[in-house]
Coordinates of C-alpha atoms and ligand atoms in Angstrom, one line a residue:
M73 CA -75.2 93.4 15.5
L74 CA -72.4 91.8 17.5
D75 CA -70.5 88.9 16.1
E76 CA -70.6 85.7 18.2
V77 CA -67.6 85.0 20.3
Y78 CA -66.6 81.4 21.2
T79 CA -63.9 80.6 23.8
A80 CA -61.9 77.5 24.5
V81 CA -59.4 76.7 27.2
A82 CA -56.6 74.2 26.5
T83 CA -53.4 73.1 28.3
P84 CA -49.9 71.8 27.3
N85 CA -49.0 68.2 27.1
I86 CA -45.7 66.6 27.9
A87 CA -44.5 63.7 25.8
L88 CA -43.2 60.6 27.6
V89 CA -42.5 59.0 24.3
K90 CA -41.2 61.8 22.1
Y91 CA -42.0 62.9 18.6
W92 CA -38.9 64.3 16.8
G93 CA -38.8 63.9 13.0
K94 CA -41.4 63.9 10.2
R95 CA -41.9 61.5 7.3
N96 CA -44.0 64.2 5.6
D97 CA -43.2 67.9 6.3
E98 CA -46.3 69.4 4.7
L99 CA -48.9 67.2 6.4
I100 CA -46.7 66.8 9.6
L101 CA -46.7 63.1 9.7
P102 CA -44.3 61.7 12.3
H103 CA -41.7 58.9 12.0
N104 CA -43.0 57.3 15.2
T105 CA -45.9 57.1 17.6
S106 CA -45.7 59.3 20.6
I107 CA -47.4 59.3 24.0
S108 CA -48.1 62.2 26.3
I109 CA -49.9 63.3 29.4
T110 CA -52.0 66.4 29.1
L111 CA -51.4 68.8 32.0
D112 CA -53.9 70.5 34.2
E113 CA -54.9 74.2 33.9
T114 CA -52.1 75.6 36.0
F115 CA -50.7 76.5 32.6
K116 CA -53.3 77.2 30.0
T117 CA -54.3 79.1 26.9
T118 CA -57.7 80.8 26.7
T119 CA -58.6 81.5 23.1
S120 CA -61.6 83.4 21.8
V121 CA -62.6 83.4 18.2
A122 CA -65.2 85.3 16.2
F123 CA -65.9 85.3 12.5
S124 CA -67.2 88.5 11.0
G125 CA -68.4 89.6 7.6
K126 CA -67.3 93.1 8.6
L127 CA -63.6 92.4 8.3
D128 CA -61.4 92.3 5.2
R129 CA -58.5 90.5 6.9
D130 CA -57.7 88.0 9.8
I131 CA -56.6 89.6 13.0
F132 CA -54.6 87.7 15.7
F133 CA -53.8 88.9 19.2
I134 CA -51.6 87.0 21.7
N135 CA -51.4 88.3 25.3
G136 CA -53.0 91.6 24.2
E137 CA -50.6 92.3 21.3
E138 CA -51.4 92.1 17.7
Q139 CA -49.3 89.6 15.8
N140 CA -47.7 89.9 12.4
L141 CA -49.6 87.5 10.1
D142 CA -46.5 86.8 8.1
S143 CA -44.6 85.4 11.1
H144 CA -44.1 81.7 11.1
E145 CA -45.9 80.9 14.3
V146 CA -49.0 82.9 13.2
K147 CA -48.9 81.3 9.8
E148 CA -48.9 77.8 11.3
R149 CA -51.9 78.7 13.4
F150 CA -53.9 80.2 10.5
K151 CA -53.2 77.1 8.5
V152 CA -55.7 75.3 10.8
V153 CA -58.2 78.2 10.7
D154 CA -58.0 78.1 6.9
E155 CA -58.6 74.4 6.8
M156 CA -61.7 74.6 9.0
R157 CA -63.0 77.7 7.1
R158 CA -62.8 75.6 3.9
M159 CA -64.6 72.7 5.6
A160 CA -67.4 75.0 6.8
G161 CA -67.6 76.8 3.4
S162 CA -67.1 80.2 5.2
A163 CA -65.4 83.2 3.6
E164 CA -65.5 85.4 6.7
H165 CA -62.4 86.6 8.4
A166 CA -61.5 85.8 12.0
V167 CA -60.5 87.7 15.1
V168 CA -58.5 85.4 17.4
Y169 CA -57.7 86.7 20.9
S170 CA -55.5 84.3 22.8
V171 CA -54.0 84.7 26.3
N172 CA -51.4 82.4 27.8
S173 CA -51.0 81.9 31.5
F174 CA -47.4 81.0 31.2
P175 CA -44.1 82.0 29.5
T176 CA -44.4 81.6 25.8
A177 CA -41.8 79.7 23.7
A178 CA -39.8 78.5 26.8
G179 CA -40.0 74.9 25.9
L180 CA -43.3 74.6 27.8
A181 CA -45.3 73.9 24.7
S182 CA -47.4 77.1 24.5
S183 CA -47.9 76.1 20.9
A184 CA -49.7 72.9 21.9
S185 CA -52.2 74.6 24.2
G186 CA -52.5 77.6 21.8
I187 CA -53.2 75.5 18.7
S188 CA -55.5 73.1 20.5
A189 CA -57.5 75.9 22.0
L190 CA -57.7 77.6 18.6
V191 CA -58.9 74.4 16.8
F192 CA -61.5 73.8 19.5
A193 CA -62.9 77.3 19.6
T194 CA -62.8 77.7 15.8
S195 CA -64.7 74.4 15.2
K196 CA -67.4 75.7 17.6
A197 CA -67.5 79.2 16.0
L198 CA -67.9 77.6 12.5
G199 CA -70.5 75.1 13.7
L200 CA -68.3 72.2 12.5
D201 CA -69.5 69.0 14.0
I202 CA -66.4 66.8 13.9
G203 CA -65.0 64.4 16.3
T204 CA -61.7 64.6 18.2
S205 CA -59.7 62.3 15.8
R206 CA -60.6 64.5 12.9
L207 CA -59.8 67.7 14.9
S208 CA -56.4 66.2 15.8
I209 CA -55.6 65.7 12.1
I210 CA -56.3 69.4 11.6
A211 CA -54.3 70.5 14.7
R212 CA -51.4 68.2 13.8
Q213 CA -50.9 70.3 10.6
G214 CA -50.4 73.4 12.7
S215 CA -47.8 71.8 15.0
G216 CA -47.4 68.1 15.5
S217 CA -47.2 67.9 19.2
A218 CA -50.2 70.2 19.6
C219 CA -52.6 67.5 18.5
R220 CA -52.0 65.5 21.7
S221 CA -53.5 68.4 23.7
L222 CA -57.0 67.8 22.3
M223 CA -57.7 65.1 24.8
G224 CA -57.0 64.8 28.5
G225 CA -55.2 62.0 30.4
F226 CA -52.7 59.7 28.6
V227 CA -52.8 60.3 24.9
K228 CA -51.3 58.5 22.0
W229 CA -50.6 60.1 18.6
K230 CA -50.5 57.2 16.2
K231 CA -47.8 57.6 13.5
G232 CA -50.1 56.0 10.9
E233 CA -49.0 54.3 7.6
K234 CA -51.0 56.1 4.9
D235 CA -49.4 58.8 2.7
D236 CA -52.4 61.1 3.1
G237 CA -52.1 61.1 7.0
S238 CA -55.7 60.0 7.5
D239 CA -54.6 57.3 10.0
S240 CA -52.2 59.6 12.0
Y241 CA -54.5 60.9 14.8
I242 CA -54.8 60.8 18.5
E243 CA -56.4 58.3 20.8
Q244 CA -56.9 58.4 24.6
I245 CA -55.2 55.6 26.4
K246 CA -56.7 56.5 29.7
G247 CA -58.5 59.6 31.0
N248 CA -57.3 62.0 33.7
G249 CA -59.1 60.3 36.5
Y250 CA -57.4 56.9 35.9
W251 CA -54.1 57.4 37.8
P252 CA -54.7 60.4 40.1
D253 CA -51.5 59.6 42.0
I254 CA -49.3 61.0 39.2
V255 CA -47.7 64.4 39.9
A256 CA -45.6 66.5 37.4
F257 CA -43.2 69.2 38.5
V258 CA -42.2 71.7 35.9
A259 CA -38.7 73.0 36.8
I260 CA -38.2 76.3 35.0
V261 CA -34.6 76.8 34.2
S262 CA -34.9 79.5 31.5
E263 CA -37.7 81.6 30.1
A264 CA -35.6 82.5 27.1
K265 CA -37.0 81.7 23.6
K266 CA -35.3 78.6 22.1
K267 CA -32.6 79.3 19.6
V268 CA -33.4 76.5 17.2
S269 CA -37.1 75.9 16.4
S270 CA -38.3 72.4 16.8
R271 CA -39.4 72.4 13.2
A272 CA -36.0 73.4 11.8
G273 CA -34.2 71.2 14.4
M274 CA -36.0 68.0 13.7
K275 CA -35.6 68.4 9.9
Q276 CA -31.9 68.8 10.4
T277 CA -31.8 65.7 12.6
V278 CA -33.6 63.5 10.0
E279 CA -31.3 64.8 7.3
T280 CA -28.0 64.5 9.1
S281 CA -28.1 62.1 12.1
K282 CA -27.0 58.6 11.4
L283 CA -28.1 57.6 14.9
Y284 CA -31.6 58.8 13.9
R285 CA -31.9 55.8 11.5
E286 CA -32.6 53.7 14.6
R287 CA -34.7 56.3 16.5
P288 CA -38.2 55.4 15.1
N289 CA -37.7 51.7 16.0
V290 CA -36.6 52.6 19.5
A291 CA -39.5 55.0 20.0
E292 CA -42.1 52.5 18.6
E293 CA -40.8 49.9 21.0
H294 CA -41.0 52.4 23.9
A295 CA -44.5 53.3 22.9
K296 CA -45.7 49.7 23.2
E297 CA -43.9 49.2 26.6
L298 CA -45.2 52.5 28.0
E299 CA -48.8 51.7 27.0
K300 CA -48.5 48.4 28.9
A301 CA -47.0 50.2 31.9
I302 CA -49.9 52.7 31.9
M303 CA -52.4 49.8 31.8
E304 CA -50.7 48.1 34.7
K305 CA -50.1 51.3 36.6
D306 CA -46.4 50.3 36.8
F307 CA -44.7 53.6 37.8
P308 CA -41.1 52.3 37.8
T309 CA -41.4 51.1 34.2
L310 CA -43.2 54.3 33.2
A311 CA -40.3 56.3 34.8
R312 CA -37.6 54.3 33.1
I313 CA -39.1 54.6 29.6
T314 CA -39.8 58.3 30.1
M315 CA -36.1 59.0 31.0
E316 CA -34.8 56.7 28.2
E317 CA -37.0 58.5 25.7
S318 CA -35.8 61.9 26.7
N319 CA -32.2 60.8 26.6
S320 CA -32.7 59.1 23.2
M321 CA -34.2 62.2 21.7
H322 CA -31.5 64.5 23.1
A323 CA -28.9 62.0 21.8
V324 CA -30.1 62.3 18.2
M325 CA -30.2 66.0 18.6
L326 CA -26.5 66.0 19.6
D327 CA -25.8 63.6 16.7
T328 CA -27.4 66.2 14.3
F329 CA -24.8 68.1 12.3
P330 CA -24.2 70.8 13.4
P331 CA -25.4 69.6 16.8
I332 CA -28.5 70.8 18.5
I333 CA -28.1 71.2 22.3
Y334 CA -31.1 72.3 24.3
L335 CA -30.0 71.0 27.7
N336 CA -27.8 73.2 29.9
D337 CA -25.7 72.5 33.1
I338 CA -28.8 72.9 35.3
S339 CA -30.7 70.4 33.2
K340 CA -27.9 68.0 33.6
E341 CA -27.9 68.6 37.4
I342 CA -31.6 67.7 37.4
I343 CA -30.8 64.5 35.5
H344 CA -28.2 63.5 38.1
A345 CA -30.5 64.4 41.0
V346 CA -33.3 62.3 39.7
H347 CA -31.0 59.3 39.3
E348 CA -29.8 59.7 42.8
L349 CA -33.4 59.8 44.0
N350 CA -33.9 56.6 42.0
S351 CA -31.0 54.7 43.5
G352 CA -33.4 52.3 45.4
G353 CA -35.9 52.0 42.5
N354 CA -37.5 54.5 40.2
I355 CA -39.6 57.0 42.1
A356 CA -39.3 59.9 39.6
A357 CA -38.5 60.6 35.9
Y358 CA -37.2 63.6 34.1
T359 CA -38.1 64.6 30.6
F360 CA -37.0 67.5 28.4
D361 CA -38.3 68.9 25.1
A362 CA -36.7 71.5 22.9
G363 CA -35.3 73.5 25.8
P364 CA -33.6 73.3 29.1
N365 CA -36.7 73.2 31.3
A366 CA -37.5 69.9 33.0
V367 CA -40.7 68.1 33.7
V368 CA -40.2 65.7 36.5
V369 CA -42.9 63.1 36.9
T370 CA -43.5 61.3 40.2
T371 CA -46.3 60.2 42.5
E372 CA -48.1 61.7 45.5
K373 CA -46.1 59.5 47.9
N374 CA -42.7 60.7 46.8
K375 CA -43.4 64.2 45.7
G376 CA -42.0 65.8 48.9
D377 CA -38.6 64.2 48.4
V378 CA -38.6 65.0 44.7
Y379 CA -39.5 68.7 45.4
N380 CA -36.8 69.0 48.0
A381 CA -34.2 67.5 45.7
L382 CA -35.1 69.9 42.9
N383 CA -35.3 72.8 45.3
S384 CA -31.7 72.2 46.4
I385 CA -30.4 72.7 42.8
G386 CA -29.2 76.3 42.3
G387 CA -30.4 78.1 39.2
I388 CA -33.9 76.7 39.0
K389 CA -36.1 79.7 38.7
D390 CA -39.4 78.1 39.7
I391 CA -40.9 74.7 40.4
V392 CA -44.6 74.3 39.6
E393 CA -46.6 71.3 40.6
L394 CA -49.2 70.0 38.2
K395 CA -51.6 67.1 37.8
I396 CA -52.8 65.3 34.8
G397 CA -55.6 67.4 33.1
S398 CA -58.9 66.7 31.5
G399 CA -58.2 68.3 28.0
P400 CA -59.7 71.3 26.3
R401 CA -63.1 72.7 27.1
I402 CA -65.5 75.4 25.8
A403 CA -65.7 78.3 28.2
D404 CA -68.1 81.2 28.5
R405 CA -67.5 83.9 26.0
Q406 CA -64.4 85.7 27.1
Y407 CA -62.6 88.8 25.7
E408 CA -65.9 89.7 24.0
A409 CA -65.4 93.4 24.7
E410 CA -61.9 93.3 23.3
I411 CA -63.0 91.4 20.1
N412 CA -65.9 93.7 19.4
A413 CA -63.6 96.7 19.9
I414 CA -61.1 95.2 17.4
I415 CA -63.9 94.5 14.8
E416 CA -65.2 98.1 15.2
K417 CA -61.8 99.5 14.8
N418 CA -61.0 97.5 11.6
R419 CA -64.3 97.4 9.8
Ligands
PMV588 O1 -43.6 71.7 18.7 P1 -43.5 70.6 17.6 O2 -44.8 70.0 17.3 O3 -42.8 71.1 16.4 O4 -42.6 69.5 18.2 C1 -41.9 69.5 19.4 C2 -41.6 68.1 19.8 C3 -41.1 67.9 21.2 O5 -41.8 68.8 22.1 C4 -39.6 68.2 21.3 C5 -41.3 66.4 21.6 C6 -42.8 66.1 21.8 O6 -43.1 64.9 21.4 O7 -43.6 66.9 22.3

């Protein structure tokens, strides 16, 4: 008999109010609330999962290649599978077959789309009937920022107050249809894997940066202001907070000892170009995560000017236009033949 395959599709999110620093490393509880937009399926992860009594170990493929289960990235993913297996009372091993439609580990949050697709598909495969806030608590323990990809539109990850993390989950501020005018350009500056992982980097920041002492208060204030700007569809304020947040996070990174520097000269040119575009009022905002690639947020009306400004910067490898996306979905069973072949080979 063939084992049932469940498939989920999920997309990255980009934080406008950033998460950088944990108050609990094990449960992945953040020092501050963060707010993101989930992106559309231009970049996506498609993950198929099957649980099988025929296997004596878990097997994980990314982009057609079998992964080492001892590697850090794979471990963090299987943490969420283990947790859900426990919840479902299942002892069966899993085959996970995951395909990314974009460069992995290039600061484009493939871990966010990967982990949220995995959590979504696994919950269906195990027949777990749990809501999104509970799913986000599980996803958060794989990778913090990943939990925000479990909903579409504008998403808030609440920092929570409790030691057990039960109040640190996501909520949708507004869905993807709310502000259709918003456009996000991803400017790909480098496809190289980041040198300092965000996990190690943020830990060092919390431990060594004196500037960081103020960072959670700044971010919390920004989260409140941004939520209000979203509710009022006030783009200039959204743009200002987005840029201030990116700058604030990269400031505490630089204040880390030894310093963590993700931005390069092209990133800095993008920053200057956006401020030039904004000389008559904010029409665009840049934001950078743990890498040199930029996401530049603007609106339909101004996207031509923003694209042209980015396009005139030498060294940008690609500019991809995206909209706000609707969040993860269950898809038809995909990679069924591949998964069954893997089970047959390993039984
Ligand atoms: O990938 P994580 O969950 O370890 O954290 C990355 C955090 C940033 O992408 C740098 C900022 C954010 O809030 O997404």
